[in-house]
CSV table of C-alpha atoms in Angstrom, one decimal:
chain,number,residue,atom,x,y,z
A,1,MET,CA,0.0,0.0,0.0
A,2,TRP,CA,2.7,2.5,1.0
A,3,THR,CA,4.6,1.6,-2.2
A,4,ILE,CA,1.6,2.6,-4.3
A,5,PHE,CA,1.2,5.7,-2.2
A,6,ARG,CA,4.8,6.7,-2.6
A,7,LYS,CA,4.7,5.9,-6.4
A,8,ASP,CA,1.7,8.2,-6.9
A,9,LEU,CA,3.3,11.0,-4.9
A,10,ALA,CA,6.6,10.6,-6.7
A,11,ILE,CA,4.8,11.1,-10.0
A,12,GLU,CA,3.0,14.1,-8.6
A,13,ARG,CA,6.2,15.7,-7.3
A,14,ARG,CA,7.8,15.4,-10.7
A,15,THR,CA,5.0,16.7,-12.7
A,16,GLY,CA,2.8,18.6,-10.3
A,17,GLU,CA,0.1,18.0,-12.8
A,18,ILE,CA,-2.8,17.0,-10.7
A,19,LEU,CA,-2.3,19.3,-7.8
A,20,PHE,CA,-1.8,22.3,-10.0
A,21,SER,CA,-4.8,21.6,-12.1
A,22,LEU,CA,-6.8,20.9,-8.9
A,23,LEU,CA,-5.9,24.3,-7.4
A,24,LEU,CA,-6.4,26.2,-10.6
A,25,LEU,CA,-9.8,24.6,-11.2
A,26,ALA,CA,-10.8,25.3,-7.6
A,27,LEU,CA,-9.9,29.0,-8.0
A,28,LEU,CA,-11.9,29.2,-11.2
A,29,VAL,CA,-14.9,27.7,-9.4
A,30,VAL,CA,-14.6,30.3,-6.7
A,31,LEU,CA,-14.6,33.0,-9.3
A,32,VAL,CA,-17.7,31.5,-10.9
A,33,PHE,CA,-19.4,31.6,-7.5
A,34,ALA,CA,-18.4,35.3,-7.1
A,35,PHE,CA,-19.6,36.2,-10.5
A,36,THR,CA,-22.9,34.3,-10.5
A,37,LEU,CA,-24.1,34.6,-7.0
A,38,GLU,CA,-24.8,37.8,-5.0
A,39,LEU,CA,-21.6,38.9,-3.4
A,40,GLU,CA,-23.2,40.4,-0.3
A,41,ARG,CA,-24.8,37.1,0.6
A,42,LEU,CA,-21.6,35.2,0.1
A,43,ARG,CA,-20.0,37.0,3.1
A,44,GLU,CA,-22.1,34.9,5.4
A,45,PRO,CA,-19.6,32.6,7.3
A,46,ARG,CA,-22.1,29.7,7.3
A,47,LEU,CA,-22.1,29.6,3.5
A,48,LEU,CA,-18.4,29.2,3.3
A,49,GLY,CA,-18.6,25.5,4.4
A,50,GLY,CA,-21.0,24.6,1.6
A,51,LEU,CA,-19.1,26.6,-1.0
A,52,LEU,CA,-15.8,25.0,0.0
A,53,TRP,CA,-17.3,21.5,-0.6
A,54,ALA,CA,-19.0,22.4,-3.8
A,55,THR,CA,-15.6,23.7,-5.0
A,56,LEU,CA,-13.7,20.7,-3.9
A,57,LEU,CA,-16.2,18.3,-5.4
A,58,LEU,CA,-16.1,20.0,-8.8
A,59,ALA,CA,-12.4,20.4,-9.0
A,60,GLY,CA,-11.5,17.2,-7.1
A,61,THR,CA,-13.6,15.0,-9.4
A,62,LEU,CA,-11.7,16.1,-12.5
A,63,ALA,CA,-8.4,15.8,-10.8
A,64,LEU,CA,-9.1,12.3,-9.4
A,65,GLY,CA,-10.0,11.0,-12.9
A,66,ARG,CA,-6.5,12.0,-14.0
A,67,SER,CA,-4.8,9.9,-11.3
A,68,MET,CA,-6.6,6.7,-12.6
A,69,LEU,CA,-5.9,7.6,-16.2
A,70,LEU,CA,-2.2,7.6,-15.5
A,71,GLU,CA,-2.5,3.9,-14.7
A,72,ARG,CA,-4.5,3.2,-17.8
A,73,GLU,CA,-1.8,4.8,-20.0
A,74,ALA,CA,1.3,2.7,-20.8
A,75,GLY,CA,-0.2,-0.5,-19.5
A,76,ALA,CA,0.5,0.3,-15.9
A,77,TRP,CA,-2.9,-1.2,-15.0
A,78,THR,CA,-1.9,-4.7,-16.2
A,79,ALA,CA,1.3,-4.3,-14.2
A,80,LEU,CA,-0.7,-3.4,-11.1
A,81,ALA,CA,-3.0,-6.4,-11.6
A,82,LEU,CA,0.0,-8.7,-12.0
A,83,ALA,CA,2.0,-7.3,-9.1
A,84,PRO,CA,2.3,-9.8,-6.2
A,85,ILE,CA,0.4,-7.5,-3.8
A,86,ASP,CA,-3.0,-7.5,-2.3
A,87,ARG,CA,-5.3,-5.6,-4.7
A,88,GLY,CA,-7.1,-4.0,-1.9
A,89,SER,CA,-3.8,-2.3,-1.0
A,90,VAL,CA,-3.6,-0.8,-4.4
A,91,PHE,CA,-7.0,0.8,-3.7
A,92,LEU,CA,-5.9,2.1,-0.3
A,93,GLY,CA,-2.6,3.4,-1.7
A,94,LYS,CA,-4.2,5.3,-4.5
A,95,ALA,CA,-6.9,6.6,-2.1
A,96,ALA,CA,-4.3,7.8,0.3
A,97,ALA,CA,-2.4,9.6,-2.4
A,98,ASN,CA,-5.6,11.3,-3.6
A,99,LEU,CA,-6.5,12.1,0.0
A,100,LEU,CA,-3.2,13.9,0.5
A,101,LEU,CA,-3.8,16.0,-2.7
A,102,LEU,CA,-7.4,16.9,-1.6
A,103,LEU,CA,-6.2,17.9,1.8
A,104,ILE,CA,-3.5,20.2,0.4
A,105,ALA,CA,-6.1,21.6,-1.9
A,106,ALA,CA,-8.6,22.2,0.9
A,107,ALA,CA,-6.0,23.8,3.1
A,108,LEU,CA,-5.0,26.2,0.4
A,109,VAL,CA,-8.4,26.9,-1.1
A,110,LEU,CA,-10.3,27.7,2.1
A,111,PRO,CA,-8.2,30.8,3.1
A,112,VAL,CA,-8.3,32.0,-0.5
A,113,MET,CA,-12.0,31.7,-0.6
A,114,ALA,CA,-12.4,33.4,2.7
A,115,ILE,CA,-10.3,36.3,1.4
A,116,LEU,CA,-11.8,36.6,-2.0
A,117,LEU,CA,-15.4,36.3,-0.8
A,118,GLY,CA,-14.7,38.6,2.1
A,119,THR,CA,-16.2,36.3,4.7
A,120,SER,CA,-16.8,38.1,7.9
A,121,ARG,CA,-17.1,36.9,11.6
A,122,LEU,CA,-15.0,33.8,11.2
A,123,ALA,CA,-14.0,31.8,14.3
A,124,PRO,CA,-12.3,28.6,13.1
A,125,SER,CA,-12.1,25.8,15.7
A,126,PRO,CA,-10.2,22.4,15.6
A,127,LEU,CA,-13.6,21.0,14.5
A,128,LEU,CA,-12.9,22.6,11.1
A,129,GLY,CA,-9.7,20.5,10.6
A,130,LEU,CA,-11.6,17.3,11.6
A,131,ALA,CA,-14.4,18.1,9.2
A,132,ILE,CA,-12.0,18.6,6.3
A,133,LEU,CA,-10.1,15.4,7.1
A,134,LEU,CA,-13.2,13.3,7.3
A,135,GLY,CA,-14.7,14.9,4.2
A,136,THR,CA,-11.7,14.5,2.0
A,137,THR,CA,-11.2,10.9,3.2
A,138,GLY,CA,-14.7,9.9,2.0
A,139,MET,CA,-14.3,11.9,-1.2
A,140,ALA,CA,-10.9,10.2,-1.9
A,141,ALA,CA,-12.4,6.7,-1.2
A,142,VAL,CA,-15.5,7.2,-3.5
A,143,GLY,CA,-13.5,9.1,-6.1
A,144,THR,CA,-10.8,6.5,-6.4
A,145,LEU,CA,-13.3,3.7,-6.7
A,146,GLY,CA,-15.5,5.7,-9.2
A,147,ALA,CA,-12.4,6.7,-11.2
A,148,ALA,CA,-11.4,3.0,-11.5
A,149,LEU,CA,-14.9,2.0,-12.6
A,150,ALA,CA,-15.2,4.8,-15.1
A,151,SER,CA,-11.7,4.4,-16.5
A,152,ARG,CA,-12.6,1.5,-18.8
A,153,THR,CA,-15.4,3.3,-20.7
A,154,ARG,CA,-15.5,5.9,-23.4
A,155,ALA,CA,-16.6,9.2,-22.1
A,156,ARG,CA,-15.0,8.5,-18.7
A,157,GLU,CA,-14.7,12.2,-17.9
A,158,VAL,CA,-18.5,12.5,-18.0
A,159,LEU,CA,-19.1,9.2,-16.3
A,160,LEU,CA,-16.9,9.9,-13.2
A,161,PRO,CA,-19.0,12.7,-11.8
A,162,ILE,CA,-22.2,10.9,-12.8
A,163,LEU,CA,-21.0,7.9,-10.7
A,164,THR,CA,-19.6,9.7,-7.7
A,165,PHE,CA,-22.0,12.7,-7.1
A,166,PRO,CA,-25.1,10.7,-6.1
A,167,LEU,CA,-23.0,8.3,-3.9
A,168,LEU,CA,-21.4,11.4,-2.2
A,169,VAL,CA,-24.8,13.0,-1.3
A,170,PRO,CA,-24.8,11.7,2.4
A,171,LEU,CA,-21.2,12.9,2.8
A,172,LEU,CA,-21.8,16.3,1.3
A,173,ILE,CA,-24.9,16.9,3.5
A,174,ALA,CA,-23.0,16.0,6.6
A,175,VAL,CA,-19.6,17.6,5.9
A,176,ALA,CA,-21.1,21.0,4.8
A,177,ARG,CA,-22.9,21.2,8.2
A,178,VAL,CA,-19.8,20.2,10.2
A,179,THR,CA,-17.5,22.5,8.3
A,180,SER,CA,-19.8,25.5,8.8
A,181,ALA,CA,-20.0,24.7,12.5
A,182,GLY,CA,-16.2,24.6,12.6
A,183,LEU,CA,-15.9,27.9,10.8
A,184,VAL,CA,-18.1,29.8,13.3
A,185,GLY,CA,-16.7,28.1,16.3
A,186,GLU,CA,-19.8,26.0,17.4
A,187,ALA,CA,-19.3,23.3,19.9
A,188,PRO,CA,-18.6,19.8,18.4
A,189,ALA,CA,-21.4,18.4,20.5
A,190,ALA,CA,-23.9,20.3,18.4
A,191,VAL,CA,-22.9,18.3,15.3
A,192,ARG,CA,-22.2,15.0,16.9
A,193,PRO,CA,-24.7,12.9,14.8
A,194,TRP,CA,-23.1,14.4,11.7
A,195,LEU,CA,-19.6,13.5,12.8
A,196,VAL,CA,-20.7,9.9,13.5
A,197,LEU,CA,-22.3,9.8,10.0
A,198,LEU,CA,-19.1,11.0,8.4
A,199,CYS,CA,-17.0,8.4,10.2
A,200,VAL,CA,-19.3,5.6,9.2
A,201,PHE,CA,-19.4,6.9,5.6
A,202,ASP,CA,-15.6,6.9,5.4
A,203,LEU,CA,-15.3,3.5,7.0
A,204,VAL,CA,-17.9,1.9,4.7
A,205,PHE,CA,-16.4,3.2,1.5
A,206,LEU,CA,-12.8,2.5,2.4
A,207,THR,CA,-13.9,-1.1,3.3
A,208,VAL,CA,-16.0,-1.5,0.2
A,209,GLY,CA,-13.3,-0.2,-2.1
A,210,TRP,CA,-10.7,-2.4,-0.4
A,211,LEU,CA,-12.9,-5.5,-0.8
A,212,THR,CA,-14.2,-4.9,-4.3
A,213,PHE,CA,-10.9,-3.8,-5.9
A,214,ASP,CA,-10.2,-7.5,-6.2
A,215,HIS,CA,-12.8,-7.5,-8.9
A,216,VAL,CA,-12.0,-4.2,-10.4
A,217,LEU,CA,-8.3,-4.8,-11.0
A,218,GLU,CA,-8.8,-8.2,-12.6
A,219,ASP,CA,-8.5,-7.5,-16.3
B,1,MET,CA,-54.0,-4.9,-14.3
B,2,THR,CA,-57.3,-4.1,-16.0
B,3,ALA,CA,-59.2,-5.1,-12.9
B,4,ALA,CA,-56.9,-2.8,-10.9
B,5,LEU,CA,-57.6,0.1,-13.2
B,6,TRP,CA,-61.3,-0.5,-13.0
B,7,LEU,CA,-61.2,-0.6,-9.2
B,8,VAL,CA,-59.1,2.6,-9.0
B,9,PHE,CA,-61.1,4.7,-11.4
B,10,VAL,CA,-64.6,3.5,-11.0
B,11,VAL,CA,-65.3,1.5,-7.9
B,12,VAL,CA,-63.4,3.1,-5.1
B,13,PRO,CA,-64.9,6.1,-3.4
B,14,SER,CA,-62.8,9.2,-3.3
B,15,GLU,CA,-61.1,10.0,0.0
B,16,ARG,CA,-63.1,12.5,2.1
B,17,VAL,CA,-60.5,15.2,2.5
B,18,GLN,CA,-58.3,14.9,-0.6
B,19,GLY,CA,-60.8,14.2,-3.3
B,20,VAL,CA,-60.1,12.6,-6.7
B,21,VAL,CA,-56.4,13.1,-6.8
B,22,GLN,CA,-56.0,10.7,-4.0
B,23,ARG,CA,-56.6,7.9,-6.4
B,24,ILE,CA,-53.1,8.3,-7.8
B,25,PHE,CA,-51.8,7.0,-4.5
B,26,TYR,CA,-52.9,3.5,-5.3
B,27,PHE,CA,-50.2,3.4,-8.0
B,28,HIS,CA,-47.7,5.8,-6.4
B,29,VAL,CA,-47.1,3.8,-3.2
B,30,HIS,CA,-46.8,0.4,-4.9
B,31,LEU,CA,-44.6,1.8,-7.7
B,32,ALA,CA,-42.3,3.2,-5.0
B,33,TRP,CA,-42.1,-0.1,-3.2
B,34,MET,CA,-41.5,-2.1,-6.4
B,35,ALA,CA,-38.8,0.3,-7.4
B,36,PHE,CA,-36.9,0.1,-4.2
B,37,GLY,CA,-37.4,-3.7,-4.2
B,38,GLY,CA,-36.0,-3.7,-7.7
B,39,PHE,CA,-32.8,-2.0,-6.6
B,40,VAL,CA,-32.4,-4.5,-3.8
B,41,VAL,CA,-32.7,-7.3,-6.4
B,42,THR,CA,-30.1,-5.6,-8.5
B,43,ALA,CA,-27.7,-5.5,-5.5
B,44,GLY,CA,-28.4,-9.2,-4.7
B,45,ALA,CA,-27.9,-10.3,-8.3
B,46,SER,CA,-24.7,-8.2,-8.4
B,47,VAL,CA,-23.3,-10.0,-5.4
B,48,ALA,CA,-24.2,-13.3,-7.1
B,49,TYR,CA,-22.5,-12.3,-10.3
B,50,LEU,CA,-19.3,-11.3,-8.5
B,51,ALA,CA,-19.3,-14.5,-6.5
B,52,ARG,CA,-20.1,-17.0,-9.3
B,53,GLY,CA,-19.9,-15.1,-12.5
B,54,SER,CA,-23.2,-16.4,-13.8
B,55,ARG,CA,-24.6,-14.5,-16.8
B,56,VAL,CA,-28.2,-15.0,-15.6
B,57,ALA,CA,-27.4,-13.1,-12.4
B,58,ASP,CA,-26.0,-10.2,-14.4
B,59,ARG,CA,-29.0,-10.1,-16.7
B,60,LEU,CA,-31.3,-10.1,-13.7
B,61,ALA,CA,-29.3,-7.2,-12.2
B,62,GLU,CA,-29.5,-5.2,-15.3
B,63,ALA,CA,-33.2,-5.9,-16.0
B,64,SER,CA,-34.2,-5.1,-12.5
B,65,ALA,CA,-32.3,-1.9,-12.4
B,66,GLU,CA,-33.8,-0.8,-15.7
B,67,VAL,CA,-37.4,-1.6,-14.7
B,68,GLY,CA,-36.7,-0.1,-11.3
B,69,LEU,CA,-35.5,3.1,-12.8
B,70,VAL,CA,-38.7,3.3,-15.0
B,71,PHE,CA,-40.8,2.8,-11.8
B,72,THR,CA,-38.9,5.3,-9.9
B,73,SER,CA,-39.4,7.8,-12.7
B,74,LEU,CA,-43.2,7.1,-12.5
B,75,VAL,CA,-43.0,7.7,-8.8
B,76,LEU,CA,-41.4,11.0,-9.3
B,77,ILE,CA,-44.0,11.9,-11.9
B,78,THR,CA,-47.1,10.7,-10.0
B,79,GLY,CA,-45.8,12.3,-6.8
B,80,PRO,CA,-45.8,16.0,-7.9
B,81,LEU,CA,-49.2,15.4,-9.7
B,82,TRP,CA,-50.7,14.6,-6.3
B,83,ALA,CA,-48.6,17.1,-4.3
B,84,ARG,CA,-49.5,20.1,-6.3
B,85,PRO,CA,-53.2,20.2,-5.3
B,86,ILE,CA,-52.6,18.7,-1.8
B,87,TRP,CA,-49.4,20.3,-0.5
B,88,GLY,CA,-49.6,23.3,-2.8
B,89,VAL,CA,-46.2,22.7,-4.3
B,90,TRP,CA,-44.8,20.4,-7.0
B,91,TRP,CA,-41.7,19.5,-5.0
B,92,THR,CA,-40.4,19.8,-1.5
B,93,TRP,CA,-37.2,18.6,0.0
B,94,ASP,CA,-38.9,16.1,2.3
B,95,PRO,CA,-36.7,13.1,3.3
B,96,ARG,CA,-38.5,10.6,1.1
B,97,LEU,CA,-38.6,12.8,-1.9
B,98,THR,CA,-35.0,13.6,-1.6
B,99,MET,CA,-34.1,9.9,-1.1
B,100,THR,CA,-36.1,8.9,-4.2
B,101,VAL,CA,-34.4,11.4,-6.4
B,102,VAL,CA,-30.9,10.5,-5.2
B,103,LEU,CA,-31.7,6.8,-5.7
B,104,TRP,CA,-32.9,7.6,-9.2
B,105,ALA,CA,-29.6,9.3,-9.9
B,106,ILE,CA,-27.6,6.4,-8.5
B,107,TYR,CA,-29.3,3.9,-10.7
B,108,ALA,CA,-29.3,6.1,-13.7
B,109,SER,CA,-25.5,6.2,-13.3
B,110,TYR,CA,-25.4,2.4,-13.0
B,111,LEU,CA,-27.2,2.1,-16.3
B,112,MET,CA,-25.1,4.8,-17.8
B,113,LEU,CA,-21.9,2.8,-16.9
B,114,ARG,CA,-23.4,-0.2,-18.6
B,115,ARG,CA,-24.3,1.7,-21.8
B,116,LEU,CA,-21.0,3.5,-22.1
B,117,GLY,CA,-19.0,0.4,-21.2
B,118,GLY,CA,-20.4,-2.0,-23.7
B,119,ARG,CA,-21.1,-5.7,-23.1
B,120,ASP,CA,-17.5,-6.5,-22.1
B,121,GLU,CA,-16.8,-8.9,-19.3
B,122,VAL,CA,-14.9,-6.3,-17.3
B,123,ILE,CA,-17.7,-3.7,-17.5
B,124,LEU,CA,-20.2,-6.3,-16.3
B,125,ARG,CA,-18.0,-6.8,-13.3
B,126,TYR,CA,-17.7,-3.0,-12.7
B,127,ALA,CA,-21.4,-2.6,-13.0
B,128,ALA,CA,-21.9,-5.3,-10.3
B,129,VAL,CA,-19.5,-3.5,-8.0
B,130,LEU,CA,-21.5,-0.3,-8.5
B,131,GLY,CA,-24.7,-2.2,-7.9
B,132,VAL,CA,-23.4,-3.3,-4.5
B,133,VAL,CA,-21.9,0.1,-3.6
B,134,GLY,CA,-25.2,1.8,-4.6
B,135,VAL,CA,-27.2,-0.2,-2.2
B,136,LEU,CA,-24.7,0.3,0.6
B,137,ASP,CA,-25.1,4.0,0.1
B,138,ILE,CA,-28.8,3.8,0.9
B,139,PRO,CA,-28.7,3.5,4.7
B,140,LEU,CA,-26.2,6.4,4.9
B,141,LEU,CA,-28.5,8.4,2.6
B,142,ILE,CA,-31.5,7.7,4.9
B,143,VAL,CA,-29.7,8.8,8.0
B,144,ALA,CA,-28.2,11.9,6.3
B,145,ILE,CA,-31.5,13.1,4.8
B,146,ARG,CA,-33.5,12.4,8.0
B,147,LEU,CA,-31.0,14.5,10.0
B,148,TRP,CA,-31.2,17.1,7.3
B,149,ARG,CA,-34.9,17.5,7.0
B,150,GLY,CA,-37.7,16.0,8.7
B,151,ILE,CA,-44.2,16.3,5.4
B,152,HIS,CA,-44.7,13.0,3.8
B,153,PRO,CA,-48.1,11.4,4.5
B,154,ALA,CA,-47.9,8.1,6.4
B,155,VAL,CA,-51.4,7.1,5.3
B,156,MET,CA,-51.4,3.6,6.7
B,157,LEU,CA,-50.3,4.7,10.1
B,158,SER,CA,-52.5,7.8,10.3
B,159,GLU,CA,-53.5,8.7,13.9
B,160,ASP,CA,-56.8,10.2,12.8
B,161,PRO,CA,-59.2,7.2,12.7
B,162,ASP,CA,-61.4,8.8,10.1
B,163,ALA,CA,-58.6,9.5,7.7
B,164,GLY,CA,-56.7,7.1,5.5
B,165,LEU,CA,-57.9,3.8,4.1
B,166,THR,CA,-61.0,3.2,6.1
B,167,ASP,CA,-63.3,1.8,3.5
B,168,PRO,CA,-62.8,-1.9,2.8
B,169,ILE,CA,-63.1,-1.2,-0.9
B,170,MET,CA,-60.1,1.1,-0.6
B,171,MET,CA,-58.2,-1.6,1.1
B,172,TRP,CA,-59.1,-4.1,-1.6
B,173,THR,CA,-58.2,-1.7,-4.3
B,174,PHE,CA,-54.9,-1.0,-2.6
B,175,ALA,CA,-54.2,-4.7,-2.5
B,176,VAL,CA,-55.2,-5.5,-6.0
B,177,THR,CA,-53.2,-2.6,-7.5
B,178,GLY,CA,-50.3,-3.9,-5.5
B,179,VAL,CA,-50.5,-7.4,-6.9
B,180,ALA,CA,-51.1,-6.0,-10.4
B,181,LEU,CA,-48.0,-3.8,-10.3
B,182,ALA,CA,-45.9,-6.6,-8.8
B,183,LEU,CA,-46.9,-8.8,-11.7
B,184,LEU,CA,-46.2,-6.1,-14.1
B,185,PHE,CA,-42.8,-5.6,-12.6
B,186,ALA,CA,-41.9,-9.2,-12.7
B,187,TRP,CA,-43.2,-9.6,-16.3
B,188,LEU,CA,-41.1,-6.6,-17.5
B,189,VAL,CA,-38.0,-7.9,-15.8
B,190,ALA,CA,-38.5,-11.4,-17.3
B,191,LEU,CA,-39.0,-9.8,-20.7
B,192,ARG,CA,-36.0,-7.7,-20.3
B,193,MET,CA,-33.9,-10.7,-19.3
B,194,GLN,CA,-35.1,-12.6,-22.3
B,195,PHE,CA,-34.1,-9.7,-24.5
B,196,ALA,CA,-30.6,-9.6,-23.0
B,197,ALA,CA,-30.2,-13.4,-23.5
B,198,LEU,CA,-31.2,-13.0,-27.1
B,199,ASP,CA,-28.8,-10.1,-27.5
B,200,ASP,CA,-26.0,-12.2,-26.1
B,201,GLU,CA,-26.9,-15.0,-28.6
B,202,VAL,CA,-26.9,-12.6,-31.5
B,203,GLU,CA,-23.5,-11.3,-30.4
B,204,ALA,CA,-22.1,-14.9,-30.1
B,205,LEU,CA,-23.5,-15.8,-33.6
B,206,THR,CA,-22.1,-12.6,-35.1
B,207,ALA,CA,-18.7,-13.4,-33.6
B,208,GLU,CA,-18.9,-16.9,-35.0
B,209,ASP,CA,-19.7,-15.6,-38.4
B,210,LEU,CA,-16.8,-13.2,-38.4
B,211,ALA,CA,-14.4,-15.9,-37.2
């Protein structure tokens, strides 16, 4: 698992391709929000949580598709399938690499959003960090599995969001609430059910991906 | 089916409060149950396909998802027709409505994967994985949406003794439409499976011809 993780990160370090496109896309999405929605309303700190996840979802999906496409190119997929390792670890490795990229993106995009949108009355608490960690984990798990499933078809760029968005609905509902709570400094107790839901979501999709990758990687 | 239609439109008295539109409910409720059942069948058949690789299981999964999606679409069409005069709006973000529309999207994406992927062995396996993942998402969805919002009528469990299905004819109609729609569902699924089997045969024959 760690080998796959390091391999993906090594590729990323050399090319910087995915992270760069992820950040640029995220910035563009923020600009779209600024141009299309009423700026006065966007200052509301509770909105920032939702906007952050909409941005990450749109930008992240496109970037995650890339990471799976790299495997499809140059026959790396067959090599992965033949490698004497547990196929579930291939999933966990790739998901971990994607998670790291999403985390970096979230950490950079959030302050930029707050500045550009001029969000007022922010009181970030540690809960915010937890929300971002749990949210990106679930997104990485579903995104990695979805990208693998879509990678064999034509029109995979279109198919990936079609596959992942509906599956991510529970995560998005929960994480937007928890993130907003973290941004305005609400007590974690107020959002406990949401936190539990996020943990369960992450666990379920990491496990399912780990178990089903056996079938996915068998070409 | 004809008997059911006759019961719904001619025999059954209209409900006291809601009037004629209430008749749509005889279809709406069963369609919803069938649709959700269909998705569970898809998941079960997907597991069977992953475990044993039987073509029949795969065809059942596909057929059931397809008919399920049609039924879900009908639920989403009959719902607003009823809601507009009764609730005053076409759509509201009530838990069950939200659930249904998200489920619809999950299974539309499932069928989309199959269409775009072709009939290749690998895609069938991918679709089966998605069939399983889709059903696992349902409990999480239910919890998330319930926490998020919490006005859907629970007609059967209504607390007002005068409301709901009091008349025995209503009960009968409800039961008969249920059976009729269940048969329709099964028949459509069987038909769709036959079609898939024929399709496979044609493909095999074409491959033979080309060889």
